[in-house]
PDB file of C-alpha atoms in Angstrom:
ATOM      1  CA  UNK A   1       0.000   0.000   0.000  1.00  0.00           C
ATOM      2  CA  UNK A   2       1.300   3.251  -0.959  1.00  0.00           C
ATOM      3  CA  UNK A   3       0.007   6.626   0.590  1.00  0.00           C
ATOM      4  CA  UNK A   4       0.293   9.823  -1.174  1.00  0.00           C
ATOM      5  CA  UNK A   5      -0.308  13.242  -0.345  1.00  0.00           C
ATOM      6  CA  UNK A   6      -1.242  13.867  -3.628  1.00  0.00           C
ATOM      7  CA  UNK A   7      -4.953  12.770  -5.094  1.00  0.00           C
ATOM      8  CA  UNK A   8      -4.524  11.608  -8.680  1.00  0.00           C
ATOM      9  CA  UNK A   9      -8.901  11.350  -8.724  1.00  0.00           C
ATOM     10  CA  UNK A  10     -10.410  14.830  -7.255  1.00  0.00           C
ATOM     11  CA  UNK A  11     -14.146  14.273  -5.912  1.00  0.00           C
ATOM     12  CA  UNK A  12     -16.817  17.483  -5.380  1.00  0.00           C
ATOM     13  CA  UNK A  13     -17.863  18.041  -2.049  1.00  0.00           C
ATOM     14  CA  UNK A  14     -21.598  16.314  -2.855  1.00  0.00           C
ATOM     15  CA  UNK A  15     -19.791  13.034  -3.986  1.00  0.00           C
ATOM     16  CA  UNK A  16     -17.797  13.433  -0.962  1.00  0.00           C
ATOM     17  CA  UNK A  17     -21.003  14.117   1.157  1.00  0.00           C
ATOM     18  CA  UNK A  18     -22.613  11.463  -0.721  1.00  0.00           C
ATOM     19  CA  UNK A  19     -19.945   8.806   0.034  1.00  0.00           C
ATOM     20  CA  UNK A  20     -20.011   9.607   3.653  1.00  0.00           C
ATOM     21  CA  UNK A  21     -23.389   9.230   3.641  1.00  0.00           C
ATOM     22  CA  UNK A  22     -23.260   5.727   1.876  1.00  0.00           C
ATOM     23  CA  UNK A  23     -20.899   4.613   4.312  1.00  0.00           C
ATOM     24  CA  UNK A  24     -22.999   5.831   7.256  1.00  0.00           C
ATOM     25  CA  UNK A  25     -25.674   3.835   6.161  1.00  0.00           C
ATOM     26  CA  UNK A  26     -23.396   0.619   5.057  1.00  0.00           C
ATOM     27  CA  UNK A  27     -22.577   1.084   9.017  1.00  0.00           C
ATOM     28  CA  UNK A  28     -18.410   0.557   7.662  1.00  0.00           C
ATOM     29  CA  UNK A  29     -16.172   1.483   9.852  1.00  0.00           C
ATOM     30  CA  UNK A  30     -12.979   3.610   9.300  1.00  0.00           C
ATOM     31  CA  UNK A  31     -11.144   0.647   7.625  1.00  0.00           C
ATOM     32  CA  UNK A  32     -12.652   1.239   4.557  1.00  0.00           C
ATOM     33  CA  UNK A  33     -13.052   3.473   1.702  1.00  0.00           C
ATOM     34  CA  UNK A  34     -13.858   4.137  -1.526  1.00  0.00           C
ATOM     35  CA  UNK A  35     -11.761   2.082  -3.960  1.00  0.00           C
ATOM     36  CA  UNK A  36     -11.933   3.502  -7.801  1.00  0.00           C
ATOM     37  CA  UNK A  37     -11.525   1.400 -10.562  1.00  0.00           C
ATOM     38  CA  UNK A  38     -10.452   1.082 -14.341  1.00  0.00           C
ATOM     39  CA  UNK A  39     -11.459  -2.521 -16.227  1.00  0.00           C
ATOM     40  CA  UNK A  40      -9.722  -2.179 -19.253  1.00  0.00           C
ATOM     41  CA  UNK A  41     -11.395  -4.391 -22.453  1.00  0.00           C
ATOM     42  CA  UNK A  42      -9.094  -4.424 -25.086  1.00  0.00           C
ATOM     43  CA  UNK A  43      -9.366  -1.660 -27.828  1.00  0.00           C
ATOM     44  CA  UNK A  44     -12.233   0.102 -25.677  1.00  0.00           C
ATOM     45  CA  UNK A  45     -12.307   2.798 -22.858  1.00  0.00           C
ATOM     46  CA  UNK A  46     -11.996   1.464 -19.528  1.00  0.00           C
ATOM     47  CA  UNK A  47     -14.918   1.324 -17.678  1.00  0.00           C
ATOM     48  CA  UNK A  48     -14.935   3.303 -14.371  1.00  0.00           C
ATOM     49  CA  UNK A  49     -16.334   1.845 -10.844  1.00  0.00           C
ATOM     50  CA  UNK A  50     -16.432   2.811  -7.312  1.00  0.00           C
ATOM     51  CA  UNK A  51     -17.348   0.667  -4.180  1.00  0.00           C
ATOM     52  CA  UNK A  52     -16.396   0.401  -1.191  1.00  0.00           C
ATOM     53  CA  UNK A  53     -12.899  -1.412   0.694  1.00  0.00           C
ATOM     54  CA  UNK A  54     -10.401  -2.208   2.626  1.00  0.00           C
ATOM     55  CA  UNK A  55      -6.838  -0.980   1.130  1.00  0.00           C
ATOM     56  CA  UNK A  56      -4.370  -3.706  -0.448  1.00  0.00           C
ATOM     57  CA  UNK A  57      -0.649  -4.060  -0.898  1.00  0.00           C
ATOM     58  CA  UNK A  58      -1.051  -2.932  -4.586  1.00  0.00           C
ATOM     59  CA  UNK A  59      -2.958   0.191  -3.758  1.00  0.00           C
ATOM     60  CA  UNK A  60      -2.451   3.498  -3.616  1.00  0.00           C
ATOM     61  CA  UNK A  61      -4.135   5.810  -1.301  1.00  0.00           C
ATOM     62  CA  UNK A  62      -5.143   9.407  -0.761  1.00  0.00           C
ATOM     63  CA  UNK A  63      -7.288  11.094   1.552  1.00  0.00           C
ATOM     64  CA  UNK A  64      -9.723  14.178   0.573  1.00  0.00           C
ATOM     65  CA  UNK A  65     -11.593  16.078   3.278  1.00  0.00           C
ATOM     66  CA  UNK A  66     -11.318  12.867   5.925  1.00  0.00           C
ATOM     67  CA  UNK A  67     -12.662  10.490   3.300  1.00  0.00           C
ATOM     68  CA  UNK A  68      -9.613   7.451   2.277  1.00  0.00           C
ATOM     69  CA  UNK A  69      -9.387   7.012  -1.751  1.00  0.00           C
ATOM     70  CA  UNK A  70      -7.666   3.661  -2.769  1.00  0.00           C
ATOM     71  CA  UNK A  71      -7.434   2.494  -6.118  1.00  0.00           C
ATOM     72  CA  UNK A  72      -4.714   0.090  -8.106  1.00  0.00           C
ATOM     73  CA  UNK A  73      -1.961   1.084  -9.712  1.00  0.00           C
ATOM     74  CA  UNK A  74      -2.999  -0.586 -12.787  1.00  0.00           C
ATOM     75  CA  UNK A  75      -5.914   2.050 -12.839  1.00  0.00           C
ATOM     76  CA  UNK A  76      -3.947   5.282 -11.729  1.00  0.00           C
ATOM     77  CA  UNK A  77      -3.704   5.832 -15.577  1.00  0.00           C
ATOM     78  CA  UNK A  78      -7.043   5.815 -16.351  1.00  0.00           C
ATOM     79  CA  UNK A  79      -8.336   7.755 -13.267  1.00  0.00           C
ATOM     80  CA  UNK A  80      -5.732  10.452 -12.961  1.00  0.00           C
ATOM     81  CA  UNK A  81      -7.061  13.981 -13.693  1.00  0.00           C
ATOM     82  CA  UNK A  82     -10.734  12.158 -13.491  1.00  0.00           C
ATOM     83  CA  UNK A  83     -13.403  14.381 -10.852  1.00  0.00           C
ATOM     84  CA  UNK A  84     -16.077  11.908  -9.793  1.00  0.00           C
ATOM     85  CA  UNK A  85     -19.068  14.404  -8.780  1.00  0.00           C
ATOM     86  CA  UNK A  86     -22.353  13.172  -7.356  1.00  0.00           C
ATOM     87  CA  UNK A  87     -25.419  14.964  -9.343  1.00  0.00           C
ATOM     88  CA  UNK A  88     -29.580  14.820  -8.445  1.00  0.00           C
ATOM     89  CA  UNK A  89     -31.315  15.898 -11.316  1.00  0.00           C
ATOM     90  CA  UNK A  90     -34.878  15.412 -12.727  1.00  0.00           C
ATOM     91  CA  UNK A  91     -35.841  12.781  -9.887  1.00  0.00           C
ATOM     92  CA  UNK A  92     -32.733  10.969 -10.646  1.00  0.00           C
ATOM     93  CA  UNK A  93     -29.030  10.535  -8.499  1.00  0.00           C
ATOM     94  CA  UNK A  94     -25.632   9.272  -9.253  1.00  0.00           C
ATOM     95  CA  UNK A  95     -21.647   9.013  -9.521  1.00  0.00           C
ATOM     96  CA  UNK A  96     -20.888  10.553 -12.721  1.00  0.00           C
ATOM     97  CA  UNK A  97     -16.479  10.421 -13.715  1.00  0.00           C
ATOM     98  CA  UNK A  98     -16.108  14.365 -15.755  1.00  0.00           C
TER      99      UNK A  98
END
């Protein structure tokens, strides 16, 4: 596991909010986070995930505003310069990467 001070992934403060939130209700305690991912398919865009983890060896982690960020270090190419930002709009919610 590798901590950084610096966040390769920035979140807004609702997906921040929002995350704390989901963990709140998930009842997880401060072991966890939110892990970010990149699944690669060959000759296509990755496709972009979040959940919720433990950290692993292979991981690197950040914090932002109290809230630990881990994600692989296969996927810190993908993810870098990514915002993930948390948007309500016409009735629906959701994780959107910009």
């Amino acid at each position: 596991m590798s901590h950084t001070n610096i966040s390769l992934v920035q979140l807004t403060p609702s997906a921040i909010a929002q995350v704390h939130l989901l963990m709140a209700q998930k009842q997880l305690d401060s072991s966890y986070g939110l892990r970010l991912t990149a699944n690669s398919h060959s000759g296509c865009a990755p496709e972009l995930g979040l959940g919720f983890d433990r950290p692993k060896e292979q991981d690197l982690v950040f914090e932002l505003d109290g809230l630990r960020v881990m994600l692989q270090k296969t996927a810190a190419l993908h993810l870098a310069g990514k915002t993930l930002d948390y948007q309500e709009q016409d009735g629906q919610a959701g994780f959107l990467f910009l």
